[in-house]
mmCIF file of C-alpha atoms in Angstrom:
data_model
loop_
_atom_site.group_PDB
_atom_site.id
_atom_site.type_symbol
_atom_site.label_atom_id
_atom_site.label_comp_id
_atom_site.label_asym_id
_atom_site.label_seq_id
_atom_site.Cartn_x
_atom_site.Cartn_y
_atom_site.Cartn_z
ATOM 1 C CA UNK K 1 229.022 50.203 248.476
ATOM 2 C CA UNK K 2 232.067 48.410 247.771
ATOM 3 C CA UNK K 3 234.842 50.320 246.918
ATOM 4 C CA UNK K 4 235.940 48.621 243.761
ATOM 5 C CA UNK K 5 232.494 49.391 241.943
ATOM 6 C CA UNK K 6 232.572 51.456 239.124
ATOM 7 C CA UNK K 7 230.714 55.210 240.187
ATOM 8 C CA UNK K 8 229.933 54.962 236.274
ATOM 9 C CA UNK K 9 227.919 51.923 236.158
ATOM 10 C CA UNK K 10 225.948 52.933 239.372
ATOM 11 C CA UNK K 11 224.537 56.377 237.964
ATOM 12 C CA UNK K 12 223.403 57.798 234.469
ATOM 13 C CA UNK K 13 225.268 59.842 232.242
ATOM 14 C CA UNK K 14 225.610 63.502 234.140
ATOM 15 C CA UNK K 15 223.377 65.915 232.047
ATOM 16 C CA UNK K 16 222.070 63.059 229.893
ATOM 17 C CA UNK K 17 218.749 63.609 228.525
ATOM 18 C CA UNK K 18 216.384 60.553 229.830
ATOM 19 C CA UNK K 19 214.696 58.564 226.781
ATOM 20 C CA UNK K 20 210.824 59.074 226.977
ATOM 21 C CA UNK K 21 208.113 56.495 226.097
ATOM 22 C CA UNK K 22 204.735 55.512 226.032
ATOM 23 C CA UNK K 23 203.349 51.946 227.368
ATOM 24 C CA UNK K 24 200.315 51.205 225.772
ATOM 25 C CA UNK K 25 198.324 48.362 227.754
ATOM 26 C CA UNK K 26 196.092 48.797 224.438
ATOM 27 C CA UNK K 27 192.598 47.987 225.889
ATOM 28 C CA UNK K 28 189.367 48.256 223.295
ATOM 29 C CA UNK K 29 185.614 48.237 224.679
ATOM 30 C CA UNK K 30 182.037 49.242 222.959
ATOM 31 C CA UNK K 31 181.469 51.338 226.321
ATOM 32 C CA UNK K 32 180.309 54.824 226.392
ATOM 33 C CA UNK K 33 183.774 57.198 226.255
ATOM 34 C CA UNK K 34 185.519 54.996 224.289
ATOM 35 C CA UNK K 35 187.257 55.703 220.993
ATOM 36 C CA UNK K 36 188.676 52.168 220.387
ATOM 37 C CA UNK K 37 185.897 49.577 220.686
ATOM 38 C CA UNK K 38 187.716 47.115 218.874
ATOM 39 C CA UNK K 39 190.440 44.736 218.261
ATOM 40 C CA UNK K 40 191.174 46.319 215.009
ATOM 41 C CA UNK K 41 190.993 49.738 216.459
ATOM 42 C CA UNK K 42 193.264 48.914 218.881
ATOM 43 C CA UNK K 43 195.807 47.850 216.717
ATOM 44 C CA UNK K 44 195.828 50.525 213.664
ATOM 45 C CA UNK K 45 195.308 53.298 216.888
ATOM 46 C CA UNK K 46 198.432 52.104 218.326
ATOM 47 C CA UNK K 47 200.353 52.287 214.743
ATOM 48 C CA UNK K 48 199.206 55.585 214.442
ATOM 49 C CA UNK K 49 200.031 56.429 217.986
ATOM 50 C CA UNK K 50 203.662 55.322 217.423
ATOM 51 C CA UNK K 51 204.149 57.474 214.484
ATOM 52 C CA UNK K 52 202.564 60.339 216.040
ATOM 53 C CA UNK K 53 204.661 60.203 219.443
ATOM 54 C CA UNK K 54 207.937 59.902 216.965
ATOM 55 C CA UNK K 55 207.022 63.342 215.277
ATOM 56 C CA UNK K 56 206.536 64.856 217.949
ATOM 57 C CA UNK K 57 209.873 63.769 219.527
ATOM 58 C CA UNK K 58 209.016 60.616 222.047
ATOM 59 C CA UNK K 59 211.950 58.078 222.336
ATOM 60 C CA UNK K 60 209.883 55.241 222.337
ATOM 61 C CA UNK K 61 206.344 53.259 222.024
ATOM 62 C CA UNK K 62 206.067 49.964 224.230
ATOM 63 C CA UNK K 63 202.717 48.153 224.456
ATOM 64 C CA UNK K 64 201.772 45.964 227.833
ATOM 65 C CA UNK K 65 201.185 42.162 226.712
ATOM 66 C CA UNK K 66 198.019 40.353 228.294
ATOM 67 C CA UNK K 67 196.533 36.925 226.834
ATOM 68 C CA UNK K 68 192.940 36.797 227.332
ATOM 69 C CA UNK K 69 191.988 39.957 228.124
ATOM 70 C CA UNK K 70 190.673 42.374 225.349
ATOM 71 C CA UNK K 71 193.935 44.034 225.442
ATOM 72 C CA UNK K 72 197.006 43.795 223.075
ATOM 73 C CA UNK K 73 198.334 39.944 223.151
ATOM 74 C CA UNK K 74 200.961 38.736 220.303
ATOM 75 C CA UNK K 75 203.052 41.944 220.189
ATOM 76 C CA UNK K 76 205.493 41.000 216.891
ATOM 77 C CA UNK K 77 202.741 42.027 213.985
ATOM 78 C CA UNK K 78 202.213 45.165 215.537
ATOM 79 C CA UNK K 79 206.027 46.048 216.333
ATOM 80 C CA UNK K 80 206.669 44.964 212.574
ATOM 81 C CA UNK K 81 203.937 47.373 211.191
ATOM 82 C CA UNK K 82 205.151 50.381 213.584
ATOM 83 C CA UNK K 83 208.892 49.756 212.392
ATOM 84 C CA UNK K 84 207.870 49.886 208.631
ATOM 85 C CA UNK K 85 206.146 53.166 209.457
ATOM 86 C CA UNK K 86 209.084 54.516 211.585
ATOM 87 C CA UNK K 87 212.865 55.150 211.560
ATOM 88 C CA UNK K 88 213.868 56.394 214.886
ATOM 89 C CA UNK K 89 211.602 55.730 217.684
ATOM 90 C CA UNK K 90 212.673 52.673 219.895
ATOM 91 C CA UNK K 91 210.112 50.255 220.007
ATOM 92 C CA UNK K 92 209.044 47.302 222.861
ATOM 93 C CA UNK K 93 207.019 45.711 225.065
ATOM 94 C CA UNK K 94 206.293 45.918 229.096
ATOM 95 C CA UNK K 95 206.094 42.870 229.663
ATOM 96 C CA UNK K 96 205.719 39.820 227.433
ATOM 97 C CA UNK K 97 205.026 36.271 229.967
ATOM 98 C CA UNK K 98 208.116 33.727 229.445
ATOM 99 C CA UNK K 99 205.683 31.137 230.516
ATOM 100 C CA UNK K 100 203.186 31.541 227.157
ATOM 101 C CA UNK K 101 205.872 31.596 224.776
ATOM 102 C CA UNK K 102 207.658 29.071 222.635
ATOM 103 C CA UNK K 103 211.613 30.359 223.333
ATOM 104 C CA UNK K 104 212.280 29.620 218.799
ATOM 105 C CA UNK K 105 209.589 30.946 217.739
ATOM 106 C CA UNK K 106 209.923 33.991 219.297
ATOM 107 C CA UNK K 107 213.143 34.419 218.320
ATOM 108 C CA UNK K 108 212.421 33.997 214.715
ATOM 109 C CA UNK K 109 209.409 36.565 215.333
ATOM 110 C CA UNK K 110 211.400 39.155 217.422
ATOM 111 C CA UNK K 111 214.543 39.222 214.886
ATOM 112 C CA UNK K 112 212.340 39.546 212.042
ATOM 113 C CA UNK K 113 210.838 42.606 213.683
ATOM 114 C CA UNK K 114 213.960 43.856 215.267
ATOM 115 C CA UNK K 115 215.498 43.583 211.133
ATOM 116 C CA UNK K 116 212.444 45.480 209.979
ATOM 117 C CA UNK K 117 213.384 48.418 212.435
ATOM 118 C CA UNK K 118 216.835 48.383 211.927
ATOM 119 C CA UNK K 119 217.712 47.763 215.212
ATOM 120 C CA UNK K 120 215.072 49.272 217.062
ATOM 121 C CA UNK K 121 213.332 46.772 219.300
ATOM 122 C CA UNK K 122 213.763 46.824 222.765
ATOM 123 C CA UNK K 123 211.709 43.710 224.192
ATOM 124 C CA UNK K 124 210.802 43.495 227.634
ATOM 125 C CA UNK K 125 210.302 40.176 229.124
ATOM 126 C CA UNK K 126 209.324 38.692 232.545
ATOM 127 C CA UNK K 127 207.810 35.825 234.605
ATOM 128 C CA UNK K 128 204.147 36.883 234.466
ATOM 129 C CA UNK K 129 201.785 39.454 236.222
ATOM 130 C CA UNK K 130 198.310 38.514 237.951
ATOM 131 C CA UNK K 131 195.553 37.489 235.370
ATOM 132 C CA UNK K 132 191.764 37.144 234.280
ATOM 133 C CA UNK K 133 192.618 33.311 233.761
ATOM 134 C CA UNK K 134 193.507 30.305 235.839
ATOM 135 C CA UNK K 135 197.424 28.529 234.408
ATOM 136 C CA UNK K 136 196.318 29.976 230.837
ATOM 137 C CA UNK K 137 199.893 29.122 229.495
ATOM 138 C CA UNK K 138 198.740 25.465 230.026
ATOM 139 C CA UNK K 139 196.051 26.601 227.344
ATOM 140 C CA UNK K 140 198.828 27.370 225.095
ATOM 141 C CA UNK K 141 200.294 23.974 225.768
ATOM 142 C CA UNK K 142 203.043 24.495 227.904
ATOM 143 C CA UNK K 143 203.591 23.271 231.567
ATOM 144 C CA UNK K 144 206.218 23.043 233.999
ATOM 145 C CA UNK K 145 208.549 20.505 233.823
ATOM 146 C CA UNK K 146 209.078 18.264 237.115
ATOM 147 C CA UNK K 147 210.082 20.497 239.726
ATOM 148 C CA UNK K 148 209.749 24.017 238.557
ATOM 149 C CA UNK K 149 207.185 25.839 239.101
ATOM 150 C CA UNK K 150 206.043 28.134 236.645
ATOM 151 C CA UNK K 151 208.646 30.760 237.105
ATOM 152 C CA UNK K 152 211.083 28.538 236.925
ATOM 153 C CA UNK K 153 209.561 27.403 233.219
ATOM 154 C CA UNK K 154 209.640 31.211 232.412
ATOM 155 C CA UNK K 155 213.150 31.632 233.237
ATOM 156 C CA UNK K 156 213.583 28.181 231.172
ATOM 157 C CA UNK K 157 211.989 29.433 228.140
ATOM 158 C CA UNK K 158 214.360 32.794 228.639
ATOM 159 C CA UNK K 159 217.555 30.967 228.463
ATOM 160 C CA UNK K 160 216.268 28.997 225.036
ATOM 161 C CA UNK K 161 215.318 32.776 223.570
ATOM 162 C CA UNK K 162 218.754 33.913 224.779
ATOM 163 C CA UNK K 163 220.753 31.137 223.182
ATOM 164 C CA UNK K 164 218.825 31.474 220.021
ATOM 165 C CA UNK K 165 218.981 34.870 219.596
ATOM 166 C CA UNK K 166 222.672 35.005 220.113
ATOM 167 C CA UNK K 167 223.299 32.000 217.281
ATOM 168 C CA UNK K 168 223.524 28.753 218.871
ATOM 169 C CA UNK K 169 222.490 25.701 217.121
ATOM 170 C CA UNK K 170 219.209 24.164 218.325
ATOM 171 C CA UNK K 171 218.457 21.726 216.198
ATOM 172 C CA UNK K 172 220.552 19.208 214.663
ATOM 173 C CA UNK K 173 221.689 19.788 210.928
ATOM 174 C CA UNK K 174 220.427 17.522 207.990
ATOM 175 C CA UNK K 175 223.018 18.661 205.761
ATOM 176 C CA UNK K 176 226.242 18.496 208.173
ATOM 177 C CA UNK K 177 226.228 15.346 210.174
ATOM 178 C CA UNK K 178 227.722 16.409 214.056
ATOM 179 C CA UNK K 179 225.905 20.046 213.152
ATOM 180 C CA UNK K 180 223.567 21.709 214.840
ATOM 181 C CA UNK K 181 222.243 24.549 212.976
ATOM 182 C CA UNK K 182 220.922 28.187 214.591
ATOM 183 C CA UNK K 183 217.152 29.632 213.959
ATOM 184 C CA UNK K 184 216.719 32.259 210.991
ATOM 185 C CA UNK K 185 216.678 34.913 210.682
ATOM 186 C CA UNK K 186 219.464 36.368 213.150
ATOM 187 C CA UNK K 187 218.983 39.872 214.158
ATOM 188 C CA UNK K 188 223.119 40.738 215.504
ATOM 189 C CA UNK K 189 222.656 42.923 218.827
ATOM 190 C CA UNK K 190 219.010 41.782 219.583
ATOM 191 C CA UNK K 191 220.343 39.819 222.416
ATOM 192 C CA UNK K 192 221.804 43.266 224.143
ATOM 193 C CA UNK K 193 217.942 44.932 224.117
ATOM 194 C CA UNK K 194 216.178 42.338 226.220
ATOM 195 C CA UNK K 195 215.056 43.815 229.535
ATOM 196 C CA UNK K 196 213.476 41.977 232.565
ATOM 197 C CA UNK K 197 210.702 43.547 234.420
ATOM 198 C CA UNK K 198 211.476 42.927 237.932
ATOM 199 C CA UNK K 199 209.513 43.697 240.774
ATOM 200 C CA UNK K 200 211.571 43.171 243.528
ATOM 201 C CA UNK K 201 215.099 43.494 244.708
ATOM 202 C CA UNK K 202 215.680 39.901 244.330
ATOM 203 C CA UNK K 203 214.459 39.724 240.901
ATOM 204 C CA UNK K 204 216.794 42.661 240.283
ATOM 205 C CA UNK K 205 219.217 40.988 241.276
ATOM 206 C CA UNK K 206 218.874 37.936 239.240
ATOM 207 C CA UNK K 207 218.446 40.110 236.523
ATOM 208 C CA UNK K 208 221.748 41.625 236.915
ATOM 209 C CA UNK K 209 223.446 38.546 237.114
ATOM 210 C CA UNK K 210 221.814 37.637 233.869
ATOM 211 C CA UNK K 211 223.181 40.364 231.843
ATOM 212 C CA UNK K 212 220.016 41.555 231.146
ATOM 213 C CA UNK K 213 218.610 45.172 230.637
ATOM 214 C CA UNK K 214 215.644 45.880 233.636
ATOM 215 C CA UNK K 215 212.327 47.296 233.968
ATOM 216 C CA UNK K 216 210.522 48.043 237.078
ATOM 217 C CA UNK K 217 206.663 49.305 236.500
ATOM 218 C CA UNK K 218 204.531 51.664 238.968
ATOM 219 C CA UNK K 219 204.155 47.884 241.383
ATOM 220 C CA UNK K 220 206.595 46.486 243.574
ATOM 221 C CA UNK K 221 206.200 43.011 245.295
ATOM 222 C CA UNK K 222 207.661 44.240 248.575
ATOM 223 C CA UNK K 223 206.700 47.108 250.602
ATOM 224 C CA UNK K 224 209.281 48.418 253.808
ATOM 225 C CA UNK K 225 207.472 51.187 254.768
ATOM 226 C CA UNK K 226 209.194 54.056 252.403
ATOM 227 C CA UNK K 227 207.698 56.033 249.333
ATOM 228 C CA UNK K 228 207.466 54.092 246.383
ATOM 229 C CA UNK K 229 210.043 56.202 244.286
ATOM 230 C CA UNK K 230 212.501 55.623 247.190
ATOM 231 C CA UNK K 231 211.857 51.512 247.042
ATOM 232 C CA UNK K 232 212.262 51.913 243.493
ATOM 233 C CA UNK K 233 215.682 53.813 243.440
ATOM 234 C CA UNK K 234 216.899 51.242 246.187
ATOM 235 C CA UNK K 235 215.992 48.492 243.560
ATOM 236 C CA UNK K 236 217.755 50.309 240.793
ATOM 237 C CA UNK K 237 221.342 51.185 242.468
ATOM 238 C CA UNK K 238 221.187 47.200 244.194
ATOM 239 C CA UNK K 239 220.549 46.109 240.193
ATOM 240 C CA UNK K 240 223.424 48.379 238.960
ATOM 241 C CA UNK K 241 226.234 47.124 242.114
ATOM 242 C CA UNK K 242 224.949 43.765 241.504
ATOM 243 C CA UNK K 243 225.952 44.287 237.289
ATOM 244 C CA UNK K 244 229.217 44.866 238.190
ATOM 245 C CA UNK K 245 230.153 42.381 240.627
ATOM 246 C CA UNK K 246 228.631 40.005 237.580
ATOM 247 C CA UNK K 247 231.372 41.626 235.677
ATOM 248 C CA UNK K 248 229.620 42.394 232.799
ATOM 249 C CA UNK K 249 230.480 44.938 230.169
ATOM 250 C CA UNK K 250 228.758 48.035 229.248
ATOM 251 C CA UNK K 251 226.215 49.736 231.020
ATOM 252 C CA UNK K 252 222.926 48.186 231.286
ATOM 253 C CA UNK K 253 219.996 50.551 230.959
ATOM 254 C CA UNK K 254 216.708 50.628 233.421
ATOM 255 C CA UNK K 255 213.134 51.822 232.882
ATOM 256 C CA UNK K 256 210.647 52.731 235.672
ATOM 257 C CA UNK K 257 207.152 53.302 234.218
ATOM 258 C CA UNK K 258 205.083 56.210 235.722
ATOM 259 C CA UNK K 259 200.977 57.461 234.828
ATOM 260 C CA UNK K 260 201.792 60.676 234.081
ATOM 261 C CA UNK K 261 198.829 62.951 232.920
ATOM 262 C CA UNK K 262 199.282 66.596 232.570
ATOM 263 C CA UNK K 263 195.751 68.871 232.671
ATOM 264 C CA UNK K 264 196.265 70.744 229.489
ATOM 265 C CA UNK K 265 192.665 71.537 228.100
ATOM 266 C CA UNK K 266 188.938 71.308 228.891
ATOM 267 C CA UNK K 267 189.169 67.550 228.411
ATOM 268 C CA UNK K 268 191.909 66.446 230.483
ATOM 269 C CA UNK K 269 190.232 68.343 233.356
ATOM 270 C CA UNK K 270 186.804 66.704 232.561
ATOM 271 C CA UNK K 271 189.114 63.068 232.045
ATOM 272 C CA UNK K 272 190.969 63.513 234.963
ATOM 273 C CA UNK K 273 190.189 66.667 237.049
ATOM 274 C CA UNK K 274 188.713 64.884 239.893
ATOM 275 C CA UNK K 275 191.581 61.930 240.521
ATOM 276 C CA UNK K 276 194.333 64.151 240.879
ATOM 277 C CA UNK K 277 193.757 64.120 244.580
ATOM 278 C CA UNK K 278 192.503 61.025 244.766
ATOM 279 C CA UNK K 279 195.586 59.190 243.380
ATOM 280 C CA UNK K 280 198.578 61.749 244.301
ATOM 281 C CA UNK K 281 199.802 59.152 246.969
ATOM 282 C CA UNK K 282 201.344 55.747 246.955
ATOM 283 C CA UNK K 283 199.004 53.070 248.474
ATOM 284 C CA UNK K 284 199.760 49.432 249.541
ATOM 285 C CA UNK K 285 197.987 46.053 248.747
ATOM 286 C CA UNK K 286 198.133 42.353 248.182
ATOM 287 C CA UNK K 287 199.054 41.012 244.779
ATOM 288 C CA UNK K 288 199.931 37.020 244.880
ATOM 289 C CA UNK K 289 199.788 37.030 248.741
ATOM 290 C CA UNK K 290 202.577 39.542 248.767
ATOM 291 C CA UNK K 291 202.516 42.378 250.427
ATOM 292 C CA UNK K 292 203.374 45.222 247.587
ATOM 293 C CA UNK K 293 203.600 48.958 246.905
ATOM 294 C CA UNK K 294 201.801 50.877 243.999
ATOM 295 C CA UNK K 295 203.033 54.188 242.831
ATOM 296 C CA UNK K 296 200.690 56.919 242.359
ATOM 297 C CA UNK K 297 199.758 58.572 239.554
ATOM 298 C CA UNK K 298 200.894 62.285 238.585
ATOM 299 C CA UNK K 299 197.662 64.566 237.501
ATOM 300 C CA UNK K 300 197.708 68.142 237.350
ATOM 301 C CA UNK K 301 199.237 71.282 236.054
ATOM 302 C CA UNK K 302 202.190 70.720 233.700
ATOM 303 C CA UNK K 303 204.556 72.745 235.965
ATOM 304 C CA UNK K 304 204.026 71.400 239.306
ATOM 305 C CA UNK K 305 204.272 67.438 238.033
ATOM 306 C CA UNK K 306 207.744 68.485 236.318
ATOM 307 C CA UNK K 307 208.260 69.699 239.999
ATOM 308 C CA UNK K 308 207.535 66.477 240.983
ATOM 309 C CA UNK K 309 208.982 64.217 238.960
ATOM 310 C CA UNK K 310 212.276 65.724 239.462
ATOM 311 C CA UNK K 311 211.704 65.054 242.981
ATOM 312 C CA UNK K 312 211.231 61.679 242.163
ATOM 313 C CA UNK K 313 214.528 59.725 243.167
ATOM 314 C CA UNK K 314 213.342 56.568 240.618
ATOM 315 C CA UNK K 315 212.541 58.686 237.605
ATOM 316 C CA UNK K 316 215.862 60.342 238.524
ATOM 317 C CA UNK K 317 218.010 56.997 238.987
ATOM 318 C CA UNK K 318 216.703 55.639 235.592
ATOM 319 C CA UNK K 319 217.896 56.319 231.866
ATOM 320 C CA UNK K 320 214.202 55.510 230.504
ATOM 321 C CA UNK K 321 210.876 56.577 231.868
ATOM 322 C CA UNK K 322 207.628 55.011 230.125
ATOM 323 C CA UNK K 323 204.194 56.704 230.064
ATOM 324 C CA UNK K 324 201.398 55.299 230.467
ATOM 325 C CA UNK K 325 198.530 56.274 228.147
ATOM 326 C CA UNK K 326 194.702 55.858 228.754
ATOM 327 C CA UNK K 327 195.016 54.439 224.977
ATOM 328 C CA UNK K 328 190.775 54.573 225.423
ATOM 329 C CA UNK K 329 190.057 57.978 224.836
ATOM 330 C CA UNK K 330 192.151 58.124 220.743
ATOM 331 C CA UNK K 331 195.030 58.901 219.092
ATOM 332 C CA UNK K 332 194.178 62.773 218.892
ATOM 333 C CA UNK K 333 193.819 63.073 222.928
ATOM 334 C CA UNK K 334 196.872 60.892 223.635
ATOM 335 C CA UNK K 335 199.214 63.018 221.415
ATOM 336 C CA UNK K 336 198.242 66.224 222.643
ATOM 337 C CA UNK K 337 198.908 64.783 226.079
ATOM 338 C CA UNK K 338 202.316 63.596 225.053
ATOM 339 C CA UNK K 339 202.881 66.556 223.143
ATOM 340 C CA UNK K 340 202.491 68.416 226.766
ATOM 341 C CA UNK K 341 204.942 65.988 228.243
ATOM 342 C CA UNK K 342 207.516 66.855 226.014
ATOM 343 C CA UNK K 343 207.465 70.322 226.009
ATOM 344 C CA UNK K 344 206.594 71.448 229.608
ATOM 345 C CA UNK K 345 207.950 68.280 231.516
ATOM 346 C CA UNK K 346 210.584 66.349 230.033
ATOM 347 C CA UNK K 347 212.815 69.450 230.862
ATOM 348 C CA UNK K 348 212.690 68.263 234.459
ATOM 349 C CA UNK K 349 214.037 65.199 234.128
ATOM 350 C CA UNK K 350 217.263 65.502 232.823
ATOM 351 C CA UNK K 351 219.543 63.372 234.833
ATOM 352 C CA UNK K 352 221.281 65.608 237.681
#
């Protein structure tokens, strides 16, 4: 570590409490089990989710973004109708793809939400994860332009969001000739909560260098052979060095996402009884012809996953930690989960 790097930027606040979320990925199915066999219960689940996990004293509700899947898509509707029932909890997305979006209209969306909340939004962004479709963003109408490749048209689209969020004119003005005139509305300090989910060190780094906030999920697109957490926390103090040699300002947050799922009552233990042995290790696989590392999941008694966790050198490094939450089985089962997370676990994970 270089010597001129700031200790401070590197490392959480010692004795800060960690912020606490859910990720949603939102799925619906008419299947035996499930409670949300709809798009529509999906959606007015996940409002009622959010308002729940605020009462009961959650940080913040994210929801994943997948197109063509029956899953939770467009996010800004549903962000809008949680901040209008809300007035603390932060509120976001894990990930939404660059490549399907239109860089002004989402700005105009995602400041008309982030106005609605009052400053609560907290919109994760990214290149893309592996999908049920082949180039669907060409379905949408958009396409690389000669010589990127489709990450490089995410990372286009980004820098459009990024200047239009922070007020630059983008398109000329009809009522001041030599003008160029900025999208409305303007939501000031939206461009400051935009995170990047990056899933390797590389992409960390970029993200650094872009002044942008950074999530990392339970998947990383590299694997060298050590526990996941440990990749992960690696990732995390290479993103932090790499902010300050940037020489930004401030200190950027980081979220690691973990599936978390205490046993707490008959049905947790019929839920999810048998796979807490099956998934209490990290495993390894191919995702895009990369090599990559999966985190496992955390099932059991409260007590011993608070052990756990605060074993866990990621969960430790970060300032956020997001939940994942099988959204299937209601709003009722889900809280009383989260409920059990917050009183028996979230001790554990205040930052050393």
């Amino acid at each position: 570590m270089s010597e001129n790097i700031s200790i401070s930027h590197l490392e959480p606040a010692s004795g800060s409490d960690k912020k606490l979320g859910f990720l949603s990925f939102g799925h619906w199915a008419e299947i035996p089990g499930s409670r949300v066999a709809s798009a529509s219960d999906s959606l007015l689940q996940a409002i009622d989710l959010a308002v729940g996990a605020e009462d009961i004293g959650l940080d913040g509700a994210f929801f994943r973004v997948h197109h063509f899947d029956q899953q939770q898509a467009t996010p800004y509707p549903l962000l809008a109708a949680i901040a209008a029932r809300t007035s603390r909890i932060e509120l976001g997305t894990g990930v939404i793809d660059m490549r399907y979006e239109n860089p002004l209209y989402m700005a105009e969306l995602a400041a008309t939400a982030d106005l609605i909340s009052a400053g609560r939004l907290q919109l994760g962004v990214s290149r893309g994860s592996p999908e049920s479709v082949i180039r669907g963003f060409e379905s949408f109408g958009y396409y690389p332009a000669e010589g990127e490749d489709e990450g490089d048209m995410a990372r286009r689209h980004l820098d459009i969001f990024m200047k239009a969020i922070q007020g630059e004119g983008m398109a000329p003005s009809a009522r001041r000739e030599g003008a160029y005139a900025p999208v409305q509305p303007q939501a000031p300090g939206l461009d400051k909560r935009i995170w990047w989910g990056a899933g390797s060190t590389d992409t960390a780094l970029w993200t650094a260098r872009q002044g942008l906030n950074m999530m990392s999920s339970t998947l990383l697109l590299e694997d060298k052979g050590i526990p996941f957490d440990q990749l992960q926390a690696e990732q995390i103090r290479s993103y932090r060095e790499e902010w300050v040699k940037a020489g930004h300002e401030g200190t950027p947050r980081v979220s690691v996402s973990r599936s978390v799922i205490p046993i707490f009552d008959a049905d947790s233990a019929r839920y999810f009884g048998r796979r807490a042995q099956e998934e209490s290790q990290d495993y390894t696989g191919i995702i895009d012809n990369t090599f990559s590392r999966f985190g496992r999941s955390y099932i059991g008694d409260p007590a011993d996953i608070a052990e756990e966790l605060a074993r866990d050198e990621a969960v430790q490094a970060a300032d956020t930690v997001l939940l994942t939450v099988p959204n299937q089985l209601g709003v009722d089962f889900n809280l009383k989960m989260l409920d059990t997370i917050v009183k028996e676990i979230k001790p554990a994970l205040k930052t050393k």
